[in-house]
Amino acid sequence: MGQYNTGKSGIKVLDRTVSIVWAVAEGPHTLTELCDITGLPRATAHRLATALEVHSILARSTDGKWVIGPALTALASGSTDKLIDASVPIMTQLMEETGESVQLYRLTGMQRTCIAAQEPPSGLKYTVPVGARMPLTAGSAARVFVAFSGPTLRDRIMKEAVYSEETVDQVRQQGWSDSRNEREKGLASVSAPVFNPTGDLVAVLSLSGPSERFDGKQYVQPLRDAARALGARL
C-alpha cells in the first residue's frame, strides 16, 4: 500500500478502509486508481468506498471520481455542514412565501440525497425525509443534477432515465426544471441548481406538492431567487 500504509491495527477491514480514505485525501481518484494506490482488489475497494459514501465520509464528484465527503470535511473544520447551515433561513422563507414543501438535495454518487427540508404547518403537502436517497433517473431535481453535471454522470444516467436528452438540454438552457407524476404518481415538483461563488454545482433546491394542485411554474422565480441567495452565502 506504499505511502498509505500508516500502520496495522490487526483489524484487516479497518486498515483497508483507512488506506482508501488516505488515498482519496490526496485528491480525487477513480476506482481503478484507488485499486492501484491501495493494492486492494477491485470488488473490495468498491465495497469499502461505497460503505464510506453511505456515511458521507467519501462522496463522488460529477465525473464519477471518489472525493472526501461532507462528514469528514465538517469534522476536520470542527463545524457543522455549511451548506445546511446556510440553507435554513432561506428554505424557511421560501416555504413561508409559497406555502409548499421545500427540499435541498446533494449529489451522492449516482443518487441524490435530501439533506434538508422545510414543511408548511398545514395543508396538503409532500414530505421527503432528510437522509432519503433517490435515483437520478426521474424527477425535476434529478434532471437538474444531470443537466449541470459532467458528461460521465450524464452518460450513465441517460441510459435509464425516463426523460430525454432534449429535456436535459432545455433544463440547462432555462436554468430550472419541473415534473409531474414522473418519479412518483401524484407528485409534482420544480427544482433549481445551487452554485457556489466559483460556479460549481453544490446542490439542488426544490419545491414539491400533490400534482392535483401543485403548479411548479408559478414558483420558478422565488425558487431561483432562493437558490441564488443560498449560493451567495457559501
PDB file of C-alpha atoms in Angstrom:
ATOM      1  CA  MET A   1       0.000   0.000   0.000  1.00  0.00           C
ATOM      2  CA  GLY A   2       3.023   2.294  -0.237  1.00  0.00           C
ATOM      3  CA  GLN A   3       2.722   5.691   1.405  1.00  0.00           C
ATOM      4  CA  TYR A   4      -0.765   4.887   2.674  1.00  0.00           C
ATOM      5  CA  ASN A   5       0.389   2.019   4.867  1.00  0.00           C
ATOM      6  CA  THR A   6       0.282   4.089   8.048  1.00  0.00           C
ATOM      7  CA  GLY A   7       0.320   1.080  10.346  1.00  0.00           C
ATOM      8  CA  LYS A   8      -1.565  -2.125  11.006  1.00  0.00           C
ATOM      9  CA  SER A   9      -4.184  -2.321  13.709  1.00  0.00           C
ATOM     10  CA  GLY A  10      -4.730  -6.041  13.376  1.00  0.00           C
ATOM     11  CA  ILE A  11      -8.249  -5.378  12.098  1.00  0.00           C
ATOM     12  CA  LYS A  12      -7.943  -6.059   8.405  1.00  0.00           C
ATOM     13  CA  VAL A  13     -11.120  -4.351   7.210  1.00  0.00           C
ATOM     14  CA  LEU A  14     -10.295  -1.212   9.218  1.00  0.00           C
ATOM     15  CA  ASP A  15      -6.780  -0.999   7.806  1.00  0.00           C
ATOM     16  CA  ARG A  16      -8.110  -1.376   4.270  1.00  0.00           C
ATOM     17  CA  THR A  17     -10.777   1.263   4.846  1.00  0.00           C
ATOM     18  CA  VAL A  18      -8.268   3.748   6.236  1.00  0.00           C
ATOM     19  CA  SER A  19      -5.990   3.171   3.229  1.00  0.00           C
ATOM     20  CA  ILE A  20      -8.835   4.222   0.936  1.00  0.00           C
ATOM     21  CA  VAL A  21      -9.514   7.387   2.936  1.00  0.00           C
ATOM     22  CA  TRP A  22      -5.817   8.323   2.880  1.00  0.00           C
ATOM     23  CA  ALA A  23      -5.692   7.779  -0.873  1.00  0.00           C
ATOM     24  CA  VAL A  24      -8.709   9.986  -1.539  1.00  0.00           C
ATOM     25  CA  ALA A  25      -7.379  12.638   0.834  1.00  0.00           C
ATOM     26  CA  GLU A  26      -4.565  13.211  -1.661  1.00  0.00           C
ATOM     27  CA  GLY A  27      -7.058  14.026  -4.431  1.00  0.00           C
ATOM     28  CA  PRO A  28      -9.975  12.672  -6.489  1.00  0.00           C
ATOM     29  CA  HIS A  29      -9.478   9.135  -7.801  1.00  0.00           C
ATOM     30  CA  THR A  30     -11.323   6.658  -9.978  1.00  0.00           C
ATOM     31  CA  LEU A  31     -11.960   3.164  -8.648  1.00  0.00           C
ATOM     32  CA  THR A  32      -9.126   1.834 -10.807  1.00  0.00           C
ATOM     33  CA  GLU A  33      -6.762   4.429  -9.355  1.00  0.00           C
ATOM     34  CA  LEU A  34      -7.839   3.520  -5.821  1.00  0.00           C
ATOM     35  CA  CYS A  35      -7.015  -0.105  -6.517  1.00  0.00           C
ATOM     36  CA  ASP A  36      -3.589   0.823  -7.894  1.00  0.00           C
ATOM     37  CA  ILE A  37      -2.766   3.036  -4.912  1.00  0.00           C
ATOM     38  CA  THR A  38      -4.031   0.755  -2.135  1.00  0.00           C
ATOM     39  CA  GLY A  39      -3.332  -2.607  -3.734  1.00  0.00           C
ATOM     40  CA  LEU A  40      -6.865  -3.750  -2.945  1.00  0.00           C
ATOM     41  CA  PRO A  41      -8.929  -5.972  -5.238  1.00  0.00           C
ATOM     42  CA  ARG A  42     -11.490  -4.032  -7.267  1.00  0.00           C
ATOM     43  CA  ALA A  43     -14.519  -5.601  -5.570  1.00  0.00           C
ATOM     44  CA  THR A  44     -13.100  -4.897  -2.109  1.00  0.00           C
ATOM     45  CA  ALA A  45     -12.216  -1.280  -2.897  1.00  0.00           C
ATOM     46  CA  HIS A  46     -15.664  -0.657  -4.368  1.00  0.00           C
ATOM     47  CA  ARG A  47     -17.448  -2.250  -1.379  1.00  0.00           C
ATOM     48  CA  LEU A  48     -15.487  -0.234   1.183  1.00  0.00           C
ATOM     49  CA  ALA A  49     -15.663   3.059  -0.735  1.00  0.00           C
ATOM     50  CA  THR A  50     -19.421   2.658  -1.181  1.00  0.00           C
ATOM     51  CA  ALA A  51     -19.832   1.981   2.546  1.00  0.00           C
ATOM     52  CA  LEU A  52     -17.841   5.146   3.310  1.00  0.00           C
ATOM     53  CA  GLU A  53     -20.106   7.062   0.920  1.00  0.00           C
ATOM     54  CA  VAL A  54     -23.189   5.947   2.861  1.00  0.00           C
ATOM     55  CA  HIS A  55     -21.713   7.642   5.938  1.00  0.00           C
ATOM     56  CA  SER A  56     -20.720  10.750   3.907  1.00  0.00           C
ATOM     57  CA  ILE A  57     -17.033  10.137   4.643  1.00  0.00           C
ATOM     58  CA  LEU A  58     -16.472   9.788   0.904  1.00  0.00           C
ATOM     59  CA  ALA A  59     -18.509  11.143  -1.991  1.00  0.00           C
ATOM     60  CA  ARG A  60     -18.367  11.023  -5.763  1.00  0.00           C
ATOM     61  CA  SER A  61     -17.740  14.019  -7.971  1.00  0.00           C
ATOM     62  CA  THR A  62     -19.784  14.805 -11.061  1.00  0.00           C
ATOM     63  CA  ASP A  63     -17.237  12.935 -13.197  1.00  0.00           C
ATOM     64  CA  GLY A  64     -17.556   9.814 -11.045  1.00  0.00           C
ATOM     65  CA  LYS A  65     -14.322  10.083  -9.047  1.00  0.00           C
ATOM     66  CA  TRP A  66     -14.105   9.406  -5.329  1.00  0.00           C
ATOM     67  CA  VAL A  67     -13.579  12.518  -3.191  1.00  0.00           C
ATOM     68  CA  ILE A  68     -13.636  13.395   0.500  1.00  0.00           C
ATOM     69  CA  GLY A  69     -17.228  13.631   1.719  1.00  0.00           C
ATOM     70  CA  PRO A  70     -19.004  16.335   3.719  1.00  0.00           C
ATOM     71  CA  ALA A  71     -18.878  14.469   7.027  1.00  0.00           C
ATOM     72  CA  LEU A  72     -15.092  14.283   7.028  1.00  0.00           C
ATOM     73  CA  THR A  73     -14.811  17.892   5.920  1.00  0.00           C
ATOM     74  CA  ALA A  74     -17.087  19.014   8.758  1.00  0.00           C
ATOM     75  CA  LEU A  75     -15.094  17.006  11.310  1.00  0.00           C
ATOM     76  CA  ALA A  76     -11.820  18.447  10.052  1.00  0.00           C
ATOM     77  CA  SER A  77     -13.069  22.005  10.340  1.00  0.00           C
ATOM     78  CA  GLY A  78     -14.777  21.409  13.671  1.00  0.00           C
ATOM     79  CA  SER A  79     -18.007  22.819  12.281  1.00  0.00           C
ATOM     80  CA  THR A  80     -21.367  21.690  11.026  1.00  0.00           C
ATOM     81  CA  ASP A  81     -22.259  21.435   7.350  1.00  0.00           C
ATOM     82  CA  LYS A  82     -22.001  24.976   5.964  1.00  0.00           C
ATOM     83  CA  LEU A  83     -24.454  24.278   3.151  1.00  0.00           C
ATOM     84  CA  ILE A  84     -27.147  23.081   5.538  1.00  0.00           C
ATOM     85  CA  ASP A  85     -26.496  25.928   7.980  1.00  0.00           C
ATOM     86  CA  ALA A  86     -26.814  28.490   5.193  1.00  0.00           C
ATOM     87  CA  SER A  87     -29.961  26.882   3.804  1.00  0.00           C
ATOM     88  CA  VAL A  88     -32.151  27.003   6.926  1.00  0.00           C
ATOM     89  CA  PRO A  89     -33.298  30.672   6.838  1.00  0.00           C
ATOM     90  CA  ILE A  90     -33.567  30.678   3.039  1.00  0.00           C
ATOM     91  CA  MET A  91     -35.621  27.483   2.889  1.00  0.00           C
ATOM     92  CA  THR A  92     -37.840  28.686   5.731  1.00  0.00           C
ATOM     93  CA  GLN A  93     -38.544  31.942   3.917  1.00  0.00           C
ATOM     94  CA  LEU A  94     -39.291  30.082   0.664  1.00  0.00           C
ATOM     95  CA  MET A  95     -41.669  27.732   2.465  1.00  0.00           C
ATOM     96  CA  GLU A  96     -43.489  30.638   4.102  1.00  0.00           C
ATOM     97  CA  GLU A  97     -43.681  32.567   0.823  1.00  0.00           C
ATOM     98  CA  THR A  98     -45.063  29.662  -1.234  1.00  0.00           C
ATOM     99  CA  GLY A  99     -46.812  27.539   1.379  1.00  0.00           C
ATOM    100  CA  GLU A 100     -45.198  24.451  -0.191  1.00  0.00           C
ATOM    101  CA  SER A 101     -42.720  21.776   0.899  1.00  0.00           C
ATOM    102  CA  VAL A 102     -39.055  22.667   0.314  1.00  0.00           C
ATOM    103  CA  GLN A 103     -36.168  20.218  -0.109  1.00  0.00           C
ATOM    104  CA  LEU A 104     -32.427  20.552  -0.585  1.00  0.00           C
ATOM    105  CA  TYR A 105     -30.612  17.723  -2.365  1.00  0.00           C
ATOM    106  CA  ARG A 106     -26.921  16.896  -2.630  1.00  0.00           C
ATOM    107  CA  LEU A 107     -25.381  14.609  -5.214  1.00  0.00           C
ATOM    108  CA  THR A 108     -24.181  11.328  -3.658  1.00  0.00           C
ATOM    109  CA  GLY A 109     -22.655   9.179  -6.334  1.00  0.00           C
ATOM    110  CA  MET A 110     -25.308   8.124  -8.814  1.00  0.00           C
ATOM    111  CA  GLN A 111     -28.116   9.263  -6.499  1.00  0.00           C
ATOM    112  CA  ARG A 112     -29.383  12.393  -4.793  1.00  0.00           C
ATOM    113  CA  THR A 113     -29.834  12.695  -1.056  1.00  0.00           C
ATOM    114  CA  CYS A 114     -32.218  15.016   0.777  1.00  0.00           C
ATOM    115  CA  ILE A 115     -30.011  16.886   3.265  1.00  0.00           C
ATOM    116  CA  ALA A 116     -32.549  19.472   4.497  1.00  0.00           C
ATOM    117  CA  ALA A 117     -36.308  20.027   4.305  1.00  0.00           C
ATOM    118  CA  GLN A 118     -38.930  22.527   5.419  1.00  0.00           C
ATOM    119  CA  GLU A 119     -42.613  21.647   5.625  1.00  0.00           C
ATOM    120  CA  PRO A 120     -45.627  24.002   5.905  1.00  0.00           C
ATOM    121  CA  PRO A 121     -47.565  23.590   9.150  1.00  0.00           C
ATOM    122  CA  SER A 122     -50.832  22.659   7.435  1.00  0.00           C
ATOM    123  CA  GLY A 123     -52.460  21.797   4.137  1.00  0.00           C
ATOM    124  CA  LEU A 124     -51.762  19.116   1.544  1.00  0.00           C
ATOM    125  CA  LYS A 125     -48.024  18.643   1.265  1.00  0.00           C
ATOM    126  CA  TYR A 126     -45.383  16.168   0.177  1.00  0.00           C
ATOM    127  CA  THR A 127     -42.832  15.213   2.816  1.00  0.00           C
ATOM    128  CA  VAL A 128     -39.341  13.991   1.906  1.00  0.00           C
ATOM    129  CA  PRO A 129     -37.425  12.664   4.952  1.00  0.00           C
ATOM    130  CA  VAL A 130     -33.958  14.086   5.483  1.00  0.00           C
ATOM    131  CA  GLY A 131     -31.498  11.368   4.503  1.00  0.00           C
ATOM    132  CA  ALA A 132     -33.765   9.895   1.828  1.00  0.00           C
ATOM    133  CA  ARG A 133     -31.804   8.796  -1.252  1.00  0.00           C
ATOM    134  CA  MET A 134     -33.412   8.832  -4.684  1.00  0.00           C
ATOM    135  CA  PRO A 135     -32.327   7.896  -8.200  1.00  0.00           C
ATOM    136  CA  LEU A 136     -31.321  10.446 -10.813  1.00  0.00           C
ATOM    137  CA  THR A 137     -33.459   8.801 -13.452  1.00  0.00           C
ATOM    138  CA  ALA A 138     -36.687  10.700 -12.707  1.00  0.00           C
ATOM    139  CA  GLY A 139     -37.952  13.923 -11.145  1.00  0.00           C
ATOM    140  CA  SER A 140     -37.192  17.601 -11.561  1.00  0.00           C
ATOM    141  CA  ALA A 141     -34.226  17.603  -9.141  1.00  0.00           C
ATOM    142  CA  ALA A 142     -32.710  14.637 -10.978  1.00  0.00           C
ATOM    143  CA  ARG A 143     -32.947  16.490 -14.283  1.00  0.00           C
ATOM    144  CA  VAL A 144     -31.133  19.496 -12.814  1.00  0.00           C
ATOM    145  CA  PHE A 145     -28.290  17.378 -11.436  1.00  0.00           C
ATOM    146  CA  VAL A 146     -27.819  15.675 -14.790  1.00  0.00           C
ATOM    147  CA  ALA A 147     -28.106  18.934 -16.749  1.00  0.00           C
ATOM    148  CA  PHE A 148     -25.395  20.726 -14.758  1.00  0.00           C
ATOM    149  CA  SER A 149     -23.043  17.826 -14.021  1.00  0.00           C
ATOM    150  CA  GLY A 150     -20.257  16.374 -16.127  1.00  0.00           C
ATOM    151  CA  PRO A 151     -20.618  14.102 -19.162  1.00  0.00           C
ATOM    152  CA  THR A 152     -19.688  10.953 -17.210  1.00  0.00           C
ATOM    153  CA  LEU A 153     -22.700  11.226 -14.918  1.00  0.00           C
ATOM    154  CA  ARG A 154     -24.957  12.251 -17.769  1.00  0.00           C
ATOM    155  CA  ASP A 155     -23.956   9.310 -19.938  1.00  0.00           C
ATOM    156  CA  ARG A 156     -24.549   6.825 -17.128  1.00  0.00           C
ATOM    157  CA  ILE A 157     -27.930   8.186 -16.050  1.00  0.00           C
ATOM    158  CA  MET A 158     -29.405   8.752 -19.517  1.00  0.00           C
ATOM    159  CA  LYS A 159     -29.269   5.011 -20.214  1.00  0.00           C
ATOM    160  CA  GLU A 160     -32.119   4.512 -17.726  1.00  0.00           C
ATOM    161  CA  ALA A 161     -33.706   7.967 -17.402  1.00  0.00           C
ATOM    162  CA  VAL A 162     -37.384   8.428 -18.147  1.00  0.00           C
ATOM    163  CA  TYR A 163     -36.671  11.909 -19.540  1.00  0.00           C
ATOM    164  CA  SER A 164     -34.896  12.680 -22.802  1.00  0.00           C
ATOM    165  CA  GLU A 165     -31.605  14.295 -23.823  1.00  0.00           C
ATOM    166  CA  GLU A 166     -33.652  17.167 -25.261  1.00  0.00           C
ATOM    167  CA  THR A 167     -35.262  17.721 -21.866  1.00  0.00           C
ATOM    168  CA  VAL A 168     -31.866  17.872 -20.172  1.00  0.00           C
ATOM    169  CA  ASP A 169     -30.618  20.396 -22.743  1.00  0.00           C
ATOM    170  CA  GLN A 170     -33.703  22.525 -22.126  1.00  0.00           C
ATOM    171  CA  VAL A 171     -33.158  22.430 -18.352  1.00  0.00           C
ATOM    172  CA  ARG A 172     -29.578  23.580 -18.775  1.00  0.00           C
ATOM    173  CA  GLN A 173     -30.689  26.421 -21.042  1.00  0.00           C
ATOM    174  CA  GLN A 174     -33.531  27.736 -18.879  1.00  0.00           C
ATOM    175  CA  GLY A 175     -31.913  27.057 -15.501  1.00  0.00           C
ATOM    176  CA  TRP A 176     -34.749  25.131 -13.840  1.00  0.00           C
ATOM    177  CA  SER A 177     -36.966  22.072 -14.283  1.00  0.00           C
ATOM    178  CA  ASP A 178     -40.439  20.926 -13.351  1.00  0.00           C
ATOM    179  CA  SER A 179     -42.008  17.474 -13.431  1.00  0.00           C
ATOM    180  CA  ARG A 180     -45.397  15.921 -12.781  1.00  0.00           C
ATOM    181  CA  ASN A 181     -46.128  12.286 -11.934  1.00  0.00           C
ATOM    182  CA  GLU A 182     -42.621  11.367 -13.144  1.00  0.00           C
ATOM    183  CA  ARG A 183     -40.825   9.888 -10.165  1.00  0.00           C
ATOM    184  CA  GLU A 184     -43.976   9.111  -8.242  1.00  0.00           C
ATOM    185  CA  LYS A 185     -47.645   9.215  -9.184  1.00  0.00           C
ATOM    186  CA  GLY A 186     -49.427  12.134  -7.530  1.00  0.00           C
ATOM    187  CA  LEU A 187     -46.240  14.172  -7.043  1.00  0.00           C
ATOM    188  CA  ALA A 188     -45.208  17.373  -8.811  1.00  0.00           C
ATOM    189  CA  SER A 189     -42.086  19.435  -8.253  1.00  0.00           C
ATOM    190  CA  VAL A 190     -39.920  22.245  -9.543  1.00  0.00           C
ATOM    191  CA  SER A 191     -36.165  22.495  -8.978  1.00  0.00           C
ATOM    192  CA  ALA A 192     -33.266  24.890  -9.499  1.00  0.00           C
ATOM    193  CA  PRO A 193     -29.482  24.494  -9.216  1.00  0.00           C
ATOM    194  CA  VAL A 194     -27.431  25.957  -6.377  1.00  0.00           C
ATOM    195  CA  PHE A 195     -23.965  27.109  -7.453  1.00  0.00           C
ATOM    196  CA  ASN A 196     -21.204  28.234  -5.134  1.00  0.00           C
ATOM    197  CA  PRO A 197     -19.410  31.547  -5.817  1.00  0.00           C
ATOM    198  CA  THR A 198     -16.902  29.786  -8.102  1.00  0.00           C
ATOM    199  CA  GLY A 199     -19.688  28.394 -10.281  1.00  0.00           C
ATOM    200  CA  ASP A 200     -19.662  24.765  -9.113  1.00  0.00           C
ATOM    201  CA  LEU A 201     -22.957  22.904  -8.677  1.00  0.00           C
ATOM    202  CA  VAL A 202     -23.245  22.063  -4.972  1.00  0.00           C
ATOM    203  CA  ALA A 203     -26.937  21.244  -4.519  1.00  0.00           C
ATOM    204  CA  VAL A 204     -30.436  21.414  -5.984  1.00  0.00           C
ATOM    205  CA  LEU A 205     -33.278  23.289  -4.293  1.00  0.00           C
ATOM    206  CA  SER A 206     -36.828  22.010  -4.843  1.00  0.00           C
ATOM    207  CA  LEU A 207     -40.462  22.778  -4.136  1.00  0.00           C
ATOM    208  CA  SER A 208     -42.953  19.910  -4.242  1.00  0.00           C
ATOM    209  CA  GLY A 209     -46.591  19.117  -3.679  1.00  0.00           C
ATOM    210  CA  PRO A 210     -49.548  16.974  -4.788  1.00  0.00           C
ATOM    211  CA  SER A 211     -49.819  17.014  -8.587  1.00  0.00           C
ATOM    212  CA  GLU A 212     -53.580  17.611  -8.432  1.00  0.00           C
ATOM    213  CA  ARG A 213     -52.991  21.198  -7.364  1.00  0.00           C
ATOM    214  CA  PHE A 214     -49.260  21.965  -7.492  1.00  0.00           C
ATOM    215  CA  ASP A 215     -48.130  24.090 -10.453  1.00  0.00           C
ATOM    216  CA  GLY A 216     -44.389  24.450 -10.189  1.00  0.00           C
ATOM    217  CA  LYS A 217     -44.084  27.042 -12.938  1.00  0.00           C
ATOM    218  CA  GLN A 218     -45.725  29.704 -10.779  1.00  0.00           C
ATOM    219  CA  TYR A 219     -42.899  29.295  -8.244  1.00  0.00           C
ATOM    220  CA  VAL A 220     -39.945  29.408 -10.638  1.00  0.00           C
ATOM    221  CA  GLN A 221     -38.931  32.979  -9.805  1.00  0.00           C
ATOM    222  CA  PRO A 222     -38.973  32.734  -5.988  1.00  0.00           C
ATOM    223  CA  LEU A 223     -37.275  29.330  -6.205  1.00  0.00           C
ATOM    224  CA  ARG A 224     -34.466  30.607  -8.429  1.00  0.00           C
ATOM    225  CA  ASP A 225     -34.046  33.684  -6.219  1.00  0.00           C
ATOM    226  CA  ALA A 226     -33.710  31.427  -3.175  1.00  0.00           C
ATOM    227  CA  ALA A 227     -31.203  29.169  -4.955  1.00  0.00           C
ATOM    228  CA  ARG A 228     -29.069  32.178  -5.901  1.00  0.00           C
ATOM    229  CA  ALA A 229     -29.242  33.558  -2.358  1.00  0.00           C
ATOM    230  CA  LEU A 230     -28.127  30.230  -0.944  1.00  0.00           C
ATOM    231  CA  GLY A 231     -25.215  30.005  -3.378  1.00  0.00           C
ATOM    232  CA  ALA A 232     -24.092  33.503  -2.455  1.00  0.00           C
ATOM    233  CA  ARG A 233     -23.904  32.561   1.234  1.00  0.00           C
ATOM    234  CA  LEU A 234     -21.445  29.711   0.643  1.00  0.00           C
TER     235      LEU A 234
END
